[in-house]
mmCIF file of C-alpha atoms in Angstrom:
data_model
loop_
_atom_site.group_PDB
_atom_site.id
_atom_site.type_symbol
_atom_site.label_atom_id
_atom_site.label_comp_id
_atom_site.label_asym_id
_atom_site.label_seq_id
_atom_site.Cartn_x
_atom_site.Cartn_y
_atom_site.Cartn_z
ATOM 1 C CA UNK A 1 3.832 -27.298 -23.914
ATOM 2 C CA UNK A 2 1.102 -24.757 -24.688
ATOM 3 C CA UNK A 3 1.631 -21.036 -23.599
ATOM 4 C CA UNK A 4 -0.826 -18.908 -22.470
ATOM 5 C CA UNK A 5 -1.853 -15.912 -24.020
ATOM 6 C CA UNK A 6 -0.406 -12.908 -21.628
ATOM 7 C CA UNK A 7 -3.730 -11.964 -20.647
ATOM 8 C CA UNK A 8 -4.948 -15.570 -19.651
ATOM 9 C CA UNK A 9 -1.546 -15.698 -17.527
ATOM 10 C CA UNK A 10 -2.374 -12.274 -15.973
ATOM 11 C CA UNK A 11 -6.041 -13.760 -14.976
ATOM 12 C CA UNK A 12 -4.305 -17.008 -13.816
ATOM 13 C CA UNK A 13 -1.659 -15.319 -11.477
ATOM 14 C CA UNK A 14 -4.410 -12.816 -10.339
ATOM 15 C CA UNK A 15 -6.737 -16.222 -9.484
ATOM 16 C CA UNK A 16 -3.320 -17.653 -7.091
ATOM 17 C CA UNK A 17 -2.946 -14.214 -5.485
ATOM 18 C CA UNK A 18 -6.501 -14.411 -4.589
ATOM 19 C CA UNK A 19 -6.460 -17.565 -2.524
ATOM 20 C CA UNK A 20 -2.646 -16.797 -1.604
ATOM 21 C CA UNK A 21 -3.294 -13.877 0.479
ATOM 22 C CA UNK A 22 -7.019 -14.747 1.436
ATOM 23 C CA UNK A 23 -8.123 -13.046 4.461
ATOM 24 C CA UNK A 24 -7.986 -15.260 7.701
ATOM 25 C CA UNK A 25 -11.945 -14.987 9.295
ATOM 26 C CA UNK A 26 -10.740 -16.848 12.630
ATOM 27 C CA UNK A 27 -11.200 -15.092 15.977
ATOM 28 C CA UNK A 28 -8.249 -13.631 18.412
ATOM 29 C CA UNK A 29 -8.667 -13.914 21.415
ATOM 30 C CA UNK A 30 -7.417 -11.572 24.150
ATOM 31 C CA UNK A 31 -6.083 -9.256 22.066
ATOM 32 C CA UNK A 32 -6.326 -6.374 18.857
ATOM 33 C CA UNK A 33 -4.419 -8.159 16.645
ATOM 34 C CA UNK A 34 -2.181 -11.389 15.899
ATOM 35 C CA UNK A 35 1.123 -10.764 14.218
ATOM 36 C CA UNK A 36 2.894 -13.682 13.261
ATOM 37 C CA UNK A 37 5.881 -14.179 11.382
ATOM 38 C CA UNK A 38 6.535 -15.107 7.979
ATOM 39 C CA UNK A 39 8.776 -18.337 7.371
ATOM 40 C CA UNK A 40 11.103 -17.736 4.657
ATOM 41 C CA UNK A 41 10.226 -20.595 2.784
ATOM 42 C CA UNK A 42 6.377 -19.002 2.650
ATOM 43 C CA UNK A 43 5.668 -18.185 -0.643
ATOM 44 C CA UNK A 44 3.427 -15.222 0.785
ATOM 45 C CA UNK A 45 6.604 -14.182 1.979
ATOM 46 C CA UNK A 46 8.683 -14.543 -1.140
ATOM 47 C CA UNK A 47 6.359 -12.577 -3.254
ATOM 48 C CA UNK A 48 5.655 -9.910 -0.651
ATOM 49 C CA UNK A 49 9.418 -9.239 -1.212
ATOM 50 C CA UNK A 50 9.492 -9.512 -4.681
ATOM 51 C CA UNK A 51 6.824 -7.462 -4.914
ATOM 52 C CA UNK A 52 8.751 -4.513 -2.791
ATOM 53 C CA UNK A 53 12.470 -4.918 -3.369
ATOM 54 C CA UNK A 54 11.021 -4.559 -7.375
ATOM 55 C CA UNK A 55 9.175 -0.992 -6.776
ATOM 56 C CA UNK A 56 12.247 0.494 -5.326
ATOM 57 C CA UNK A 57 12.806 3.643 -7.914
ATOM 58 C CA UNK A 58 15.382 6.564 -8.120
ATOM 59 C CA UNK A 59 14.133 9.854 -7.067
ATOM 60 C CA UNK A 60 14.800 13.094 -7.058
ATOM 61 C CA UNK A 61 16.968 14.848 -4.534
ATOM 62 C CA UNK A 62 13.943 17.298 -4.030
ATOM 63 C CA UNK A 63 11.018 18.696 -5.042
ATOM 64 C CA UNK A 64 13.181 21.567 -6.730
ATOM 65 C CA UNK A 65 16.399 19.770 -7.818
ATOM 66 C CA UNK A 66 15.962 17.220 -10.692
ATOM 67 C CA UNK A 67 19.281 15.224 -10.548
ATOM 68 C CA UNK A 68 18.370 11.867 -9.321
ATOM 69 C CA UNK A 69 19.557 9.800 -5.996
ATOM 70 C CA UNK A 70 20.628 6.356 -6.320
ATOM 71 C CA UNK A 71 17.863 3.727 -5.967
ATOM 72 C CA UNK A 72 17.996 2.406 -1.797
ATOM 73 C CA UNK A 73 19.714 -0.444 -1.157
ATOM 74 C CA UNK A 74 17.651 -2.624 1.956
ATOM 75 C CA UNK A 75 18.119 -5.306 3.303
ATOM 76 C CA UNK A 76 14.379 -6.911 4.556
ATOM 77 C CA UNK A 77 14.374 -8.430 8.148
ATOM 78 C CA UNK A 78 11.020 -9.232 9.009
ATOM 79 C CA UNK A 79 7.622 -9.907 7.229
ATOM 80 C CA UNK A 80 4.760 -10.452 9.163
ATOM 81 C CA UNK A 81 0.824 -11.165 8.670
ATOM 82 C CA UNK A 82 -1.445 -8.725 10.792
ATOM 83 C CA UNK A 83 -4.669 -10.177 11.437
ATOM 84 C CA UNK A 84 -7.027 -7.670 13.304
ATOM 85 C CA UNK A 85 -10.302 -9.325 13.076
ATOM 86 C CA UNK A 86 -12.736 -6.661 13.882
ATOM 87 C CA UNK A 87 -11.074 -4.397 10.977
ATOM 88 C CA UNK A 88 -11.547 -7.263 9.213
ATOM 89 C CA UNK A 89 -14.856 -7.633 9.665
ATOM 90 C CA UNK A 90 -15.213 -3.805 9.168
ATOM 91 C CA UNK A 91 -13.497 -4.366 5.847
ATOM 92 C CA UNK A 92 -15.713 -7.452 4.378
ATOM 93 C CA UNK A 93 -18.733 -5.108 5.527
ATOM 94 C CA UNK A 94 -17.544 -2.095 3.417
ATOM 95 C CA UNK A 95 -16.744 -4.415 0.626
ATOM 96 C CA UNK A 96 -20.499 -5.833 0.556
ATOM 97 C CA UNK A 97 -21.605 -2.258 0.425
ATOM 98 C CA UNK A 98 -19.383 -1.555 -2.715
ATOM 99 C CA UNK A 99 -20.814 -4.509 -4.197
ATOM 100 C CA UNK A 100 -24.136 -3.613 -4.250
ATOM 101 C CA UNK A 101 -22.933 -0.420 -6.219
ATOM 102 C CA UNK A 102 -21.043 -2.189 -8.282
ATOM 103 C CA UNK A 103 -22.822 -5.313 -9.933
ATOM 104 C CA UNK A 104 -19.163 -6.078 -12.768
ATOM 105 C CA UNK A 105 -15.710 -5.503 -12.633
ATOM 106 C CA UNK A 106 -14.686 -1.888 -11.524
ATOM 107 C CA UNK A 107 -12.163 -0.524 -14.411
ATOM 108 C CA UNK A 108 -8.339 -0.730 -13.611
ATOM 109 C CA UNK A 109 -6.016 2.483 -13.828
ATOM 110 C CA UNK A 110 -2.401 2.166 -15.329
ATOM 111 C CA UNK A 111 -0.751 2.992 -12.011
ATOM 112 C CA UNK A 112 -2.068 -0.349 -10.812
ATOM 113 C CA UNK A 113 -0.596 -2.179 -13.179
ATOM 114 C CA UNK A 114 2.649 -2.747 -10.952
ATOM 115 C CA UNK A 115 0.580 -3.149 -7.716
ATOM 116 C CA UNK A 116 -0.175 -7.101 -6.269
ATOM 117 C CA UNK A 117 -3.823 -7.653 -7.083
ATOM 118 C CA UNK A 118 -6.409 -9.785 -4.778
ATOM 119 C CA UNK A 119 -10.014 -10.631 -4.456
ATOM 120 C CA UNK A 120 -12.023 -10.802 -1.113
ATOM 121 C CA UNK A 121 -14.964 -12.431 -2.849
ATOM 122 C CA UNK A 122 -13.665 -15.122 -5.702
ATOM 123 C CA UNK A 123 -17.378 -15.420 -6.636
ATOM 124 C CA UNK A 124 -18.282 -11.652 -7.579
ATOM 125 C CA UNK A 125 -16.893 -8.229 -9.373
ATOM 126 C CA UNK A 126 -13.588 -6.802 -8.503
ATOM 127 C CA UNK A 127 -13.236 -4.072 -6.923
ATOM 128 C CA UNK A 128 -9.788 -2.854 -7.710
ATOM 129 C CA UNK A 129 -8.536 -4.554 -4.510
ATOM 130 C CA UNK A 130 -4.742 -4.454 -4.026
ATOM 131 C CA UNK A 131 -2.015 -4.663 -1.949
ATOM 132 C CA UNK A 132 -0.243 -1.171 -1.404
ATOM 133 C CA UNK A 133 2.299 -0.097 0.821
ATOM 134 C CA UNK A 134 2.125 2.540 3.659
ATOM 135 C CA UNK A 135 4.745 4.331 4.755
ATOM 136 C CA UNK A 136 4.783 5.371 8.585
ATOM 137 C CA UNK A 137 6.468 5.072 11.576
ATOM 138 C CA UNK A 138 7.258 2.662 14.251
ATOM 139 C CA UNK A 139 4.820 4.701 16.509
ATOM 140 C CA UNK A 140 1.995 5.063 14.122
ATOM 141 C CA UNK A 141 2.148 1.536 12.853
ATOM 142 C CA UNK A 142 1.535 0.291 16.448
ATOM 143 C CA UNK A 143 -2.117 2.265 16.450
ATOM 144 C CA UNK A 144 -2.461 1.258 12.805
ATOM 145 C CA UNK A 145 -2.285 -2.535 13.776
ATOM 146 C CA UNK A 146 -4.168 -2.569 16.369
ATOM 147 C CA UNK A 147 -7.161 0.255 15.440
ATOM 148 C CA UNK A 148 -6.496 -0.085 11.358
ATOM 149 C CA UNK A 149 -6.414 3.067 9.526
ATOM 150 C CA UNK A 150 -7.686 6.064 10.632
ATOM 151 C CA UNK A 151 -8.179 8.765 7.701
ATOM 152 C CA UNK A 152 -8.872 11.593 10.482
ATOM 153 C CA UNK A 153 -5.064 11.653 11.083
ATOM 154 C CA UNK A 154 -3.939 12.772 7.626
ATOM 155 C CA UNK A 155 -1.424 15.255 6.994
ATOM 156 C CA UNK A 156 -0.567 14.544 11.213
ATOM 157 C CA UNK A 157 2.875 13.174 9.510
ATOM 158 C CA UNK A 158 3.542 14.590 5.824
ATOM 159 C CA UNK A 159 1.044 16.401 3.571
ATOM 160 C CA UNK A 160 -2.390 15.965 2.324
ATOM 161 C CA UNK A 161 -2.293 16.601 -1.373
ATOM 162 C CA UNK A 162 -5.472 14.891 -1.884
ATOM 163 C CA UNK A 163 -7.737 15.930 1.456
ATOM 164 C CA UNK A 164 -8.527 14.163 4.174
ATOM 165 C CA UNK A 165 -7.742 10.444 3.423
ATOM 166 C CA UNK A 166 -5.360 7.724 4.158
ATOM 167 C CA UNK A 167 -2.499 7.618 1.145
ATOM 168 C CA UNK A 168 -1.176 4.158 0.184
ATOM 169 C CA UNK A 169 0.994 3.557 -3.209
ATOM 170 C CA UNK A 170 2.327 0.971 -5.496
ATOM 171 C CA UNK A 171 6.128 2.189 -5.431
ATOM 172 C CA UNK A 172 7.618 1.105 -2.104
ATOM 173 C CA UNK A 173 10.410 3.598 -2.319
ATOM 174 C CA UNK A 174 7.928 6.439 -2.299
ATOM 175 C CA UNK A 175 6.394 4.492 0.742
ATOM 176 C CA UNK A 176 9.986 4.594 2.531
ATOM 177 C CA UNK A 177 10.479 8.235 2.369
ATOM 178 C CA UNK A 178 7.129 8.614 4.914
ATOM 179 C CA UNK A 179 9.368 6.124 7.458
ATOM 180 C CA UNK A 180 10.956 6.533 10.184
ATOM 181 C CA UNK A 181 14.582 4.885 12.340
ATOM 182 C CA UNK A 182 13.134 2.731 14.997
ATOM 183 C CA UNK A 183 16.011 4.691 16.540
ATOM 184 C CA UNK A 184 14.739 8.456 15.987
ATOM 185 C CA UNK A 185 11.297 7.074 17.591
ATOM 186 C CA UNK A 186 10.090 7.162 21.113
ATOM 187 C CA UNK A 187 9.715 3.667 21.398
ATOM 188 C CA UNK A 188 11.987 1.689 23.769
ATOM 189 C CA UNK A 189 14.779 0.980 22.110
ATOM 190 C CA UNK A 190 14.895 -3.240 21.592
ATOM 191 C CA UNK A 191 16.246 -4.555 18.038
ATOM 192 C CA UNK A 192 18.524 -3.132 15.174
ATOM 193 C CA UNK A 193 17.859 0.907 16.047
ATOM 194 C CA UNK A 194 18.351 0.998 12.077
ATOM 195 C CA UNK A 195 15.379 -0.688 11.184
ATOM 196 C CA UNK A 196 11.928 0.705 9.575
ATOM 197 C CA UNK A 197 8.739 -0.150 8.940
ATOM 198 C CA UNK A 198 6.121 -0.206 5.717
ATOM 199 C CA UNK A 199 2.295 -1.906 6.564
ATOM 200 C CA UNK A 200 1.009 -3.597 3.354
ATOM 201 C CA UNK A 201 -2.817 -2.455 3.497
ATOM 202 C CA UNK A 202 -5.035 -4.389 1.577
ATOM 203 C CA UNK A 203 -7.528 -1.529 -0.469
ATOM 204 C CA UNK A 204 -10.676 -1.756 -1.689
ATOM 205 C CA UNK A 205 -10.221 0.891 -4.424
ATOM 206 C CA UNK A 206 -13.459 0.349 -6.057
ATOM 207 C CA UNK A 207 -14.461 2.940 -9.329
ATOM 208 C CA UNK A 208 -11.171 5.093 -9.271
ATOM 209 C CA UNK A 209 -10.973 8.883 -9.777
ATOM 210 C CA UNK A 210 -8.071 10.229 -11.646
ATOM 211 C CA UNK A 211 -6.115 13.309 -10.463
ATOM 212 C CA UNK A 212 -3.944 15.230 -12.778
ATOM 213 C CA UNK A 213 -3.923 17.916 -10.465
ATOM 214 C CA UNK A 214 -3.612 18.488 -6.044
ATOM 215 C CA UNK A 215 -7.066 18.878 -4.439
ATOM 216 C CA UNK A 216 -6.162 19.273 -0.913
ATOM 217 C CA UNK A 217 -9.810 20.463 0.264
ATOM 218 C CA UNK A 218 -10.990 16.857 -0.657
ATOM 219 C CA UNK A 219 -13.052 15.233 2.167
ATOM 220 C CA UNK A 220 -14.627 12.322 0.023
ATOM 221 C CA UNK A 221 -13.872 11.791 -4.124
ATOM 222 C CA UNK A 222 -15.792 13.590 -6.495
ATOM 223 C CA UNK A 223 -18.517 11.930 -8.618
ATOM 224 C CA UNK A 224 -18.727 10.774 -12.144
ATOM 225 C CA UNK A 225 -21.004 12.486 -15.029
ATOM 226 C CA UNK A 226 -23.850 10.804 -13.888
ATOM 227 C CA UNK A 227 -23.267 11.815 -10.062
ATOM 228 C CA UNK A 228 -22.202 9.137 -8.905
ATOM 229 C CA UNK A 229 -19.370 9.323 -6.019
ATOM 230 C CA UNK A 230 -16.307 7.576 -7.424
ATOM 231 C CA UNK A 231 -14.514 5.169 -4.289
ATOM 232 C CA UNK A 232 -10.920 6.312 -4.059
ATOM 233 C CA UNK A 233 -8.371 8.844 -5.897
ATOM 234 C CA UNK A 234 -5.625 8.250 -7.450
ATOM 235 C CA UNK A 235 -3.016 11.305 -7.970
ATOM 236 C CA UNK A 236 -1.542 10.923 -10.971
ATOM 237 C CA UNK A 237 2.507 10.785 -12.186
ATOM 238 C CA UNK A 238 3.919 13.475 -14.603
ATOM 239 C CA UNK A 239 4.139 10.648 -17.049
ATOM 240 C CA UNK A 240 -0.171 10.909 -17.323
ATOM 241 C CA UNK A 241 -0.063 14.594 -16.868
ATOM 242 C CA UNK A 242 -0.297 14.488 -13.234
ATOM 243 C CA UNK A 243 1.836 16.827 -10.825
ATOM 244 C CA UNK A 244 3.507 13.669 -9.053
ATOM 245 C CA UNK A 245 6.339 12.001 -9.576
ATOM 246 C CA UNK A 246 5.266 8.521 -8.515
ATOM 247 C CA UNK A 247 1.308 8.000 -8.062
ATOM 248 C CA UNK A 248 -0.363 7.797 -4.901
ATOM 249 C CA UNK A 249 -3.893 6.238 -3.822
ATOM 250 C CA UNK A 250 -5.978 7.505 -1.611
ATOM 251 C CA UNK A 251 -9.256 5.954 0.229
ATOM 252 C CA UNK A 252 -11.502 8.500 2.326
ATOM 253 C CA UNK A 253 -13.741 5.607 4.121
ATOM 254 C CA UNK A 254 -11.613 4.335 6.952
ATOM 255 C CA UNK A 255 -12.633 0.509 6.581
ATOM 256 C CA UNK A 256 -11.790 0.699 2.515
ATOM 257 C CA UNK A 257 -8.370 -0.935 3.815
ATOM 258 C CA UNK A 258 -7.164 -3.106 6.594
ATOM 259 C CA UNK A 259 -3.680 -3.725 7.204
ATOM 260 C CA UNK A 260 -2.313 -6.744 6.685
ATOM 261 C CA UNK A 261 1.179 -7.371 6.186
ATOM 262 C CA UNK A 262 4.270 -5.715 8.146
ATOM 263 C CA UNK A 263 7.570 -5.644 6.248
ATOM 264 C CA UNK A 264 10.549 -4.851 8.708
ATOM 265 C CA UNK A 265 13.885 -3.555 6.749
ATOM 266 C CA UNK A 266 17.173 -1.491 6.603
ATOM 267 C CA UNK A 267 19.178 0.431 4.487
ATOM 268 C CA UNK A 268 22.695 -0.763 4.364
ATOM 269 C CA UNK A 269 25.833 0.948 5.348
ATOM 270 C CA UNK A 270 26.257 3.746 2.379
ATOM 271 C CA UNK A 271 22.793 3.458 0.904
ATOM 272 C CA UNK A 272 23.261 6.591 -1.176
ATOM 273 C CA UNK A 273 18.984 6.998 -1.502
ATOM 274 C CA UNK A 274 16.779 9.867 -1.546
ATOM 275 C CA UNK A 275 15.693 9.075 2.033
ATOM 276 C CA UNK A 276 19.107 7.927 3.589
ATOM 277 C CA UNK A 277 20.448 11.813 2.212
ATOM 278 C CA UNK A 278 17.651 13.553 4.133
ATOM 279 C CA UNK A 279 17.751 11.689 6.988
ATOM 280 C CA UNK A 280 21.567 12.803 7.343
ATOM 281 C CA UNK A 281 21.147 16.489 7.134
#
């Protein structure tokens, strides 16, 4: 049996992704958006939890405190597909626009090495689109669904250490700490009061700007040497002389990402996490 060379294996598993999660173009009627379940036995399903049981990290206990919590322990309920076909639509648009800026393949950035990578348009240049999770809460996710994301409401539930953008990252755990009990929300109260929820946005992150340091007065990302406006920021880790622990993406265009996947979970009974310890004081 011949193996292929690690790279030729990357390209193959990126080509499967591509088709795998494909974006649906049929119509809905009557409503926003279609949610629909995920069988088990749906192998969209079965890497979609791979993907986020495997970025669950340790982190620190605080901003200020460097021993280390344990890494969470969940336990995933639900995945669902979110289909909102007028984001959709929004989204293919703003990905036809990037194209015409970019004519070849935008360069990657380390940080997305981890994150699940797709293609919109199997016939031309990719655009650094992934699949990044989005921490939120059950009330926010609701609007989210059925208006997509909405970069005027940053900072409205943590901080904006990049401006005025919508934040998505590769490391689910860092997505978990921006969550909320469906019990501590204002929702009525139907299911496991325990459970959260993390949207799985699909981004179009297009030429990426690197941020070593915060830039909170950021309303759109900077341009390149030639001055040309870069698509998205990423805020770099410590580990790449950035200020963060775990990196974050940000898009400032609200129809650079469309959300597309729901993952329902819990933390079990004496999950001894970062999140789980501030939730209890």
């Amino acid at each position: 049996e011949t193996l292929l060379p690690r790279r030729e294996l990357w390209r193959s598993l990126e080509d499967l992704s591509d088709r795998l999660f494909a974006l649906p173009s049929h119509g809905v009627p009557d409503k926003p958006c279609a949610i629909t379940p995920l069988e088990s036995g749906d192998p969209r399903r079965q890497w979609l939890e791979h993907y986020f049981r495997s970025n669950f990290e340790q982190h620190r206990r605080s901003m200020y405190d460097d021993e280390l919590c344990a890494r969470a322990d969940i336990e995933i309920t639900y995945v669902l597909e979110a289909y909102n076909p007028v984001a959709v639509q929004c989204y293919r648009h703003e990905l036809a626009m990037m194209r015409q800026k970019h004519r070849e393949d935008c360069p990657s950035v380390p940080e997305l090495e981890r994150a699940l990578h797709v293609r919109t348009d199997l016939g031309g240049p990719r655009l650094n689109e992934v699949l990044l999770f989005h921490g939120t809460t059950w009330s926010s996710s609701t609007g989210i669904l059925n208006e997509g994301f909405d970069s005027r409401l940053h900072g409205q539930h943590a901080g904006a250490a990049f401006g005025g953008g919508t934040y998505f990252t590769p490391v689910a755990s860092k997505a978990d700490f921006y969550t909320r009990r469906l019990g501590d929300s204002a929702l009525p109260q139907q299911g496991d009061p325990t459970q959260r929820v993390v949207i799985v946005g699909r981004v179009a992150l297009g030429a990426v700007h690197e941020a070593p340091q915060y830039s909170q007065s950021l309303r759109r990302p900077p341009t390149n040497v030639d001055g040309v406006p870069y698509d998205s920021v990423m805020g770099l880790p410590t580990s790449r002389g950035g200020v963060l622990d775990f990196p974050e993406a940000v898009v400032y265009r609200p129809n650079q990402a469309v959300p597309q996947f729901v993952i329902c979970y819990r933390h079990r009974l004496g999950c001894r996490c970062r999140t789980c310890l501030q939730s209890r004081r």
